[in-house]
Coordinates of C-alpha atoms in Angstrom, one line a residue:
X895 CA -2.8 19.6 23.3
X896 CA -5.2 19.3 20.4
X897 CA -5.9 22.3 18.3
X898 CA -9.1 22.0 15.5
X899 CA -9.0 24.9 13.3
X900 CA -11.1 26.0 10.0
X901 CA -9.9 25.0 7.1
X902 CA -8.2 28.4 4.6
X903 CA -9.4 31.1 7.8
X904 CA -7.1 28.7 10.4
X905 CA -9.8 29.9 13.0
X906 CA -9.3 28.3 16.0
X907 CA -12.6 25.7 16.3
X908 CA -11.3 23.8 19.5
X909 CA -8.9 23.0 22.2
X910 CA -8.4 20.0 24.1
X911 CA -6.1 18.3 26.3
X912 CA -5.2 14.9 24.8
X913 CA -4.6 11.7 26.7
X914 CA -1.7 10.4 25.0
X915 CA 1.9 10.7 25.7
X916 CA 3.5 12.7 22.9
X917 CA 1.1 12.0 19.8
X918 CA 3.3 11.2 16.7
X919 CA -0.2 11.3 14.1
X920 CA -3.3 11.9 13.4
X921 CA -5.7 11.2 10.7
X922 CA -9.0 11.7 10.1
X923 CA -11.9 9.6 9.0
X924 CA -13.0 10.0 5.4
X925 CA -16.5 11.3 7.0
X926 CA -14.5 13.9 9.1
X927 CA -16.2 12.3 12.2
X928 CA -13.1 11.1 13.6
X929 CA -9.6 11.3 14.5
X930 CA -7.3 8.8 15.1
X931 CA -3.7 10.0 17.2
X932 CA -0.8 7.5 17.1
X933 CA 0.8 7.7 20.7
X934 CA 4.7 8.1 20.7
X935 CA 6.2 4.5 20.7
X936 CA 7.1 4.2 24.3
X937 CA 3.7 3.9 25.1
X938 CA 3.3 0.8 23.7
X939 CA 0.3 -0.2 21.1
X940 CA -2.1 2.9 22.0
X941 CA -4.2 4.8 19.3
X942 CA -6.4 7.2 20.5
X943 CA -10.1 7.9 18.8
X944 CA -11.3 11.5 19.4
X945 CA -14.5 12.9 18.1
X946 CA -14.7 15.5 15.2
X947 CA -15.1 18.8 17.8
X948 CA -11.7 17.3 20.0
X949 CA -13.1 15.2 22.9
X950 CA -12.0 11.4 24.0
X951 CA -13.8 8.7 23.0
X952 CA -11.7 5.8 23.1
X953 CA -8.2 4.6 23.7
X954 CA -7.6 1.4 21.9
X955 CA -4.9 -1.2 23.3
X956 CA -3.1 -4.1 22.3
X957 CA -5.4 -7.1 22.9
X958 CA -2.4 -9.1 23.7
X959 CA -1.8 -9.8 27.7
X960 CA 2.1 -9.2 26.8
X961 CA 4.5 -6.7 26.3
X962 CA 4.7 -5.5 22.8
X963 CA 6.7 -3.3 20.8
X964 CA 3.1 -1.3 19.9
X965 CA 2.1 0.4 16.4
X966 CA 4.0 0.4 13.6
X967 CA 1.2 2.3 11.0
X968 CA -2.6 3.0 10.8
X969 CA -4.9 3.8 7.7
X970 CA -8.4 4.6 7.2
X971 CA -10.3 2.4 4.7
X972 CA -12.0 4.4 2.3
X973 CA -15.6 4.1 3.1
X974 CA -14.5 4.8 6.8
X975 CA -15.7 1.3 8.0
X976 CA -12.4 0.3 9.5
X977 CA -9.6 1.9 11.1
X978 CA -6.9 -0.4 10.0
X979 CA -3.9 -0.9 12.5
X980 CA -0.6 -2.4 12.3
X981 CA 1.8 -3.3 14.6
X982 CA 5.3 -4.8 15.1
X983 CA 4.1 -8.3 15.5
X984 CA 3.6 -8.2 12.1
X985 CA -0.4 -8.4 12.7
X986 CA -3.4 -6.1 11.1
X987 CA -6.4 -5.2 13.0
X988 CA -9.4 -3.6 11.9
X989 CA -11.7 -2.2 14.7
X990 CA -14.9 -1.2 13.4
X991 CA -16.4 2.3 12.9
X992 CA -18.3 3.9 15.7
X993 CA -18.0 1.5 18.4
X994 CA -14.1 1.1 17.9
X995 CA -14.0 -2.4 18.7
X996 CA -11.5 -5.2 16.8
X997 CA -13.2 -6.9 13.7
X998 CA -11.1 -8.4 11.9
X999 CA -7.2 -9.2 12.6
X1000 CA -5.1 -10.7 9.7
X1001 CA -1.4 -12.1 10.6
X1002 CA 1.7 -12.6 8.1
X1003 CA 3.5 -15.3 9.3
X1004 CA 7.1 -16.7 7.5
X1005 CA 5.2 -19.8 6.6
X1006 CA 2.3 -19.2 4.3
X1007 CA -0.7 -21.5 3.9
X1008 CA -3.6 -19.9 2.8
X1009 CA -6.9 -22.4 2.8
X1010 CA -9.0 -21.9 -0.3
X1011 CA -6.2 -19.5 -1.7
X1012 CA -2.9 -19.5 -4.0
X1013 CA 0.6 -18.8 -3.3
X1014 CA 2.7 -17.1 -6.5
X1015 CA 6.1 -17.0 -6.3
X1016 CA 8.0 -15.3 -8.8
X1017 CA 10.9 -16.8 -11.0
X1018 CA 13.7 -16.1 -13.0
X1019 CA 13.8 -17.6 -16.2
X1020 CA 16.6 -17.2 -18.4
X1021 CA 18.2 -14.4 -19.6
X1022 CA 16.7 -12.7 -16.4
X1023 CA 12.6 -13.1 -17.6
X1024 CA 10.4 -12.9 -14.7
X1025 CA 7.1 -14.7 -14.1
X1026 CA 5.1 -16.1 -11.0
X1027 CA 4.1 -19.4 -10.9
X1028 CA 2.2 -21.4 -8.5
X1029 CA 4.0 -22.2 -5.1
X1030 CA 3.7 -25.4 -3.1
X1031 CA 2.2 -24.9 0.3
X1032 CA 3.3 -24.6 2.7
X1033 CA 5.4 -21.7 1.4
X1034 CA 7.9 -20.2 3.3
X1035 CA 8.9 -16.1 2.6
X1036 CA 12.4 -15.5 2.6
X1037 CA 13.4 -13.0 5.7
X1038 CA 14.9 -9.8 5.4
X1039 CA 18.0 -11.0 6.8
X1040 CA 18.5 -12.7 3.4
X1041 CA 18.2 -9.1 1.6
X1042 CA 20.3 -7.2 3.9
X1043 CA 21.8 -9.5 6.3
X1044 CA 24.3 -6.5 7.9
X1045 CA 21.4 -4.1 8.6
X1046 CA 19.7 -3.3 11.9
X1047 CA 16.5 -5.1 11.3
X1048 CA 13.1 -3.6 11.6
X1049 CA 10.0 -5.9 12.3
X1050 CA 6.1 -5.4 11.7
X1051 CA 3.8 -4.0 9.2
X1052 CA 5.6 -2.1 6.6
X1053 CA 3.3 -1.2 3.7
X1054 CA -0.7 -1.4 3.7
X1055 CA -3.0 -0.1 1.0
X1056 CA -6.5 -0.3 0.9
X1057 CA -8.1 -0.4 -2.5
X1058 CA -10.4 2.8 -3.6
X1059 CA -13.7 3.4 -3.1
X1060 CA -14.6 0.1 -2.3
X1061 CA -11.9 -0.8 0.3
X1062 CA -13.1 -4.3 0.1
X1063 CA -9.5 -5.3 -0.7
X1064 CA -6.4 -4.4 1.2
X1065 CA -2.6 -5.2 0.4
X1066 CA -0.3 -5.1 3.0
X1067 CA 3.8 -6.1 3.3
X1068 CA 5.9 -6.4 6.4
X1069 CA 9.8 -5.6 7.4
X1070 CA 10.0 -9.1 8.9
X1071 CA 9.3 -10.5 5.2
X1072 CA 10.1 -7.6 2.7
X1073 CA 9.9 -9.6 -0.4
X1074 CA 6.0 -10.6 0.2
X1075 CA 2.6 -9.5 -0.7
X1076 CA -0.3 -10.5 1.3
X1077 CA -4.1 -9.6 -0.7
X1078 CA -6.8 -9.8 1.5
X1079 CA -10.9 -9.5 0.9
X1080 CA -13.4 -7.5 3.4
X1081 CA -16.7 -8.6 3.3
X1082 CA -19.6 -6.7 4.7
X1083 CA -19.5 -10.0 7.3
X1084 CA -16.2 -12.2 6.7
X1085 CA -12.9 -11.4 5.6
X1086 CA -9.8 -13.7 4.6
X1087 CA -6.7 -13.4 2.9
X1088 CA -6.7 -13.6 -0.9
X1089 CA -3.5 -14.6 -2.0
X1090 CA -0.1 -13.8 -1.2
X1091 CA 3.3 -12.9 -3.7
X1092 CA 6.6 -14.0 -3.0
X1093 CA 9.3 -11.9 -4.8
X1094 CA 12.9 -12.1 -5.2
X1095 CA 13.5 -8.8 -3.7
X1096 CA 12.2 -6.4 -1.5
X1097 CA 9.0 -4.4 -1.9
X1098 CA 8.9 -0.7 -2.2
X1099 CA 5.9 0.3 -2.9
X1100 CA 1.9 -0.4 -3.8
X1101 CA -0.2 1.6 -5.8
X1102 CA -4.1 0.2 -6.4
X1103 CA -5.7 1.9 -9.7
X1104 CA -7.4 4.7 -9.1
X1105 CA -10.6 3.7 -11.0
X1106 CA -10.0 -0.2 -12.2
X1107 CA -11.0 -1.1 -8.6
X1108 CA -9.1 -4.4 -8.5
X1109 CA -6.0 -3.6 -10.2
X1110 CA -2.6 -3.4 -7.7
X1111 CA 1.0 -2.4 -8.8
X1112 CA 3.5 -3.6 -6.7
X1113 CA 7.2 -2.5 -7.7
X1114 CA 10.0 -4.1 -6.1
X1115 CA 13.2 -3.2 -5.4
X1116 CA 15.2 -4.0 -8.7
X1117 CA 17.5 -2.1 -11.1
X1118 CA 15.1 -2.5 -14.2
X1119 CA 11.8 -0.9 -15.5
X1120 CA 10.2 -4.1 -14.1
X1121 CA 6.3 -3.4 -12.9
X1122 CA 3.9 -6.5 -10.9
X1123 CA 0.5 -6.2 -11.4
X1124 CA -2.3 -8.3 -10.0
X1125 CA -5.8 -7.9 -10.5
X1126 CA -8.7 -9.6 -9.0
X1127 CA -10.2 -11.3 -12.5
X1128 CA -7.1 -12.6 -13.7
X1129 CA -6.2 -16.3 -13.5
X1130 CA -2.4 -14.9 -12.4
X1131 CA -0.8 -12.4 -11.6
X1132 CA 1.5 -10.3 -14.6
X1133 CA 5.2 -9.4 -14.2
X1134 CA 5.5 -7.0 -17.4
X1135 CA 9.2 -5.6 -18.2
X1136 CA 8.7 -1.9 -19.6
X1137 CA 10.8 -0.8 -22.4
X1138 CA 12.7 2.1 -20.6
X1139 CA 16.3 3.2 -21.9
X1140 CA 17.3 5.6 -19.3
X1141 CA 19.0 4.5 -16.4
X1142 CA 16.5 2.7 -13.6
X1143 CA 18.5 2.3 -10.4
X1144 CA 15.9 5.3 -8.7
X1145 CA 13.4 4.8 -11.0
X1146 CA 9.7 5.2 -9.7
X1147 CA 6.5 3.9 -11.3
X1148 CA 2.5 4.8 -10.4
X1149 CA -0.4 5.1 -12.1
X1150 CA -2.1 8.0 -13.9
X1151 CA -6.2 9.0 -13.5
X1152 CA -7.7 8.1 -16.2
X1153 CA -10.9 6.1 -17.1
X1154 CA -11.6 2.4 -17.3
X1155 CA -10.6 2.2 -21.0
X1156 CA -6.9 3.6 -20.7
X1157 CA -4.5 2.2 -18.1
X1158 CA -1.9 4.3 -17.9
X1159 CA 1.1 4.5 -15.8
X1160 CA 4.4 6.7 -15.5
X1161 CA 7.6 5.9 -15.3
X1162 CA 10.0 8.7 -13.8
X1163 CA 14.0 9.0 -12.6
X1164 CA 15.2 12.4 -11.6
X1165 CA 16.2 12.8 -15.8
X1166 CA 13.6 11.0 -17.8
X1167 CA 9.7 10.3 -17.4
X1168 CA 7.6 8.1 -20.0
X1169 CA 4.0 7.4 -19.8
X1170 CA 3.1 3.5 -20.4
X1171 CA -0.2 2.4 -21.9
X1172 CA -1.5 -1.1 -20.4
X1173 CA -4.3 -3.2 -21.7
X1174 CA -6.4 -4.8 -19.3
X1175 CA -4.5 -7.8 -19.8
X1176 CA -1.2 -6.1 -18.5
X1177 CA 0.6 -6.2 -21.6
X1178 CA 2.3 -2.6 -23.0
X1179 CA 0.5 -1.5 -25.7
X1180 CA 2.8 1.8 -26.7
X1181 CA 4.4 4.8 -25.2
X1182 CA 1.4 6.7 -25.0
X1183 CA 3.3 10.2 -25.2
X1184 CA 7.2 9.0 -25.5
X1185 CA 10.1 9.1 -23.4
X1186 CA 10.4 12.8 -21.9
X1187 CA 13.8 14.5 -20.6
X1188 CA 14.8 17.8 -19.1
X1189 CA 16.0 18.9 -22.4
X1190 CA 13.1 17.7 -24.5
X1191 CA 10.4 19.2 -22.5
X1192 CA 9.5 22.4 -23.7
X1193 CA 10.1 21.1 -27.8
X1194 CA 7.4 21.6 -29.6
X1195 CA 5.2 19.0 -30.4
X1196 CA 6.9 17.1 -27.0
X1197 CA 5.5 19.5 -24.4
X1198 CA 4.5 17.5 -21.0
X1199 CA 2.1 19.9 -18.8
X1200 CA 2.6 18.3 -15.6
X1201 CA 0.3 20.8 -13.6
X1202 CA -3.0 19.0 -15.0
X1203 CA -1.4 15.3 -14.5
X1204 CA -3.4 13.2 -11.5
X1205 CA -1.0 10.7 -10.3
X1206 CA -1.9 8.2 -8.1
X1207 CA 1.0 8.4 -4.9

């Protein structure tokens, strides 16, 4: 059962009987024309498109004649062009806005070759520096059994970002390879993939810039105040080591509003929180307000408002 109600008033607007098993989510379109429900997993690859007031449209299906394991995660682009889908073959579909149909399908195989494109793969140097350089291709991703080899393993899309407003980029990571980051482009009539990362551990999170258009932060899944940043203009891609004191083994990083002049980002464990200030080369330029602590944050001349702080999550 589908229930549309007013937003504040929680008026009732709708009900509808829905066509799917046990839905397990829904989103909307960034026009509020749409929703998209995510069938429960037993039903296979099966997202069905309902209109704004709560009838069927479509129900869209794997376009593979076998068996699969169905979808793994779903996301809107910003401009409400695509509804992106992935599944647990490890492949990304977009079907196109109104008429529902597949567009454009990207796949993130173990062996990476991408025509016209670079592979980075990031070394350690000594005394632990990081830095990407150029990979040989065809490059081959290391799979998560090498990260956690005892684990029940997990397979498909894992992560998948698109940038903002634009969405004419979009980052995606899978369980099968953890440790890589795929970039791909989405023209208004082509798409193909960009570039893709190779990292020596597992990616938690991505975080595009809320106003430099082009700028991703990838953090991975180290004990050190260690942020990746790639960005569309540069010739490469930046690994930048942040100086953080406090201890980093839950530390999480994402960027702050702000406008095109000031890249900021935040740093934050469940004791300390520092705000970073970037140039558009990547490189730390200062703390912009110091390193913050429970203790420290009512001192005066150290107070840290969090209520008006924009993060980008």
């Amino acid at each position: 059962m589908l229930l549309i109600m007013a937003p504040q008033s929680h008026e009732i607007l709708s009900i509808s009987e829905l066509s799917t098993d046990d839905a397990r989510g829904v989103m909307y379109s960034p026009d509020g024309n749409w929703l998209a429900l995510l069938d429960t997993a037993s039903a296979g690859y099966r997202v069905v498109i309902v209109t704004a007031d709560g009838h069927h449209f479509k129900t869209l299906l794997s376009t593979q004649d076998e068996l699969t394991l169905g979808v793994r995660c779903m996301r809107w682009s910003p401009t409400g062009d695509y509804l992106a889908i992935g599944d647990h073959e490890s492949t990304l579909t977009l079907f196109g806005r109104n008429t529902f149909t597949p567009r454009l399908r990207f796949l993130h195989p173990q062996s990476i070759e991408i025509p016209n494109g670079v592979v980075w793969q990031e070394e350690l140097g000594p005394s632990r520096s990081r830095s990407y350089t150029q990979a040989k291709q065809p490059a081959t991703s290391p799979s998560q059994d090498t990260f956690q080899p005892t684990r029940k393993r997990s397979s498909g899309i894992a992560l998948m970002e698109f940038n903002h407003p634009r969405g004419d980029l979009l980052a995606s990571s899978t369980s099968d390879t953890p440790s890589t980051l795929w970039i791909h482009s989405i023209g208004a009539t082509s798409a193909h993939t960009v570039t893709a990362l190779i990292h020596q551990s597992p990616i938690k999170a991505l975080f595009w810039h809320p106003v430099v258009e082009d700028l991703l932060l990838v953090q991975c899944a180290i004990a050190e105040p260690t942020v990746y940043l790639w960005k569309a203009s540069w010739n490469e891609p930046k690994i930048v080591s942040l100086s953080f004191k406090a201890p980093v083994e839950k530390l999480k990083a994402m960027w702050l509003a702000s406008d095109e002049d000031r890249i900021r980002l935040i740093l934050s464990t469940a004791e300390q929180s520092a705000i970073k200030l970037l140039t558009h080369e990547g490189e730390e330029v200062n703390d912009a307000r110091g390193r913050l602590g429970p203790e420290a944050m009512f001192d005066e001349g150290n107070s840290f408002d969090q209520s008006s702080m924009n993060m980008q999550a």
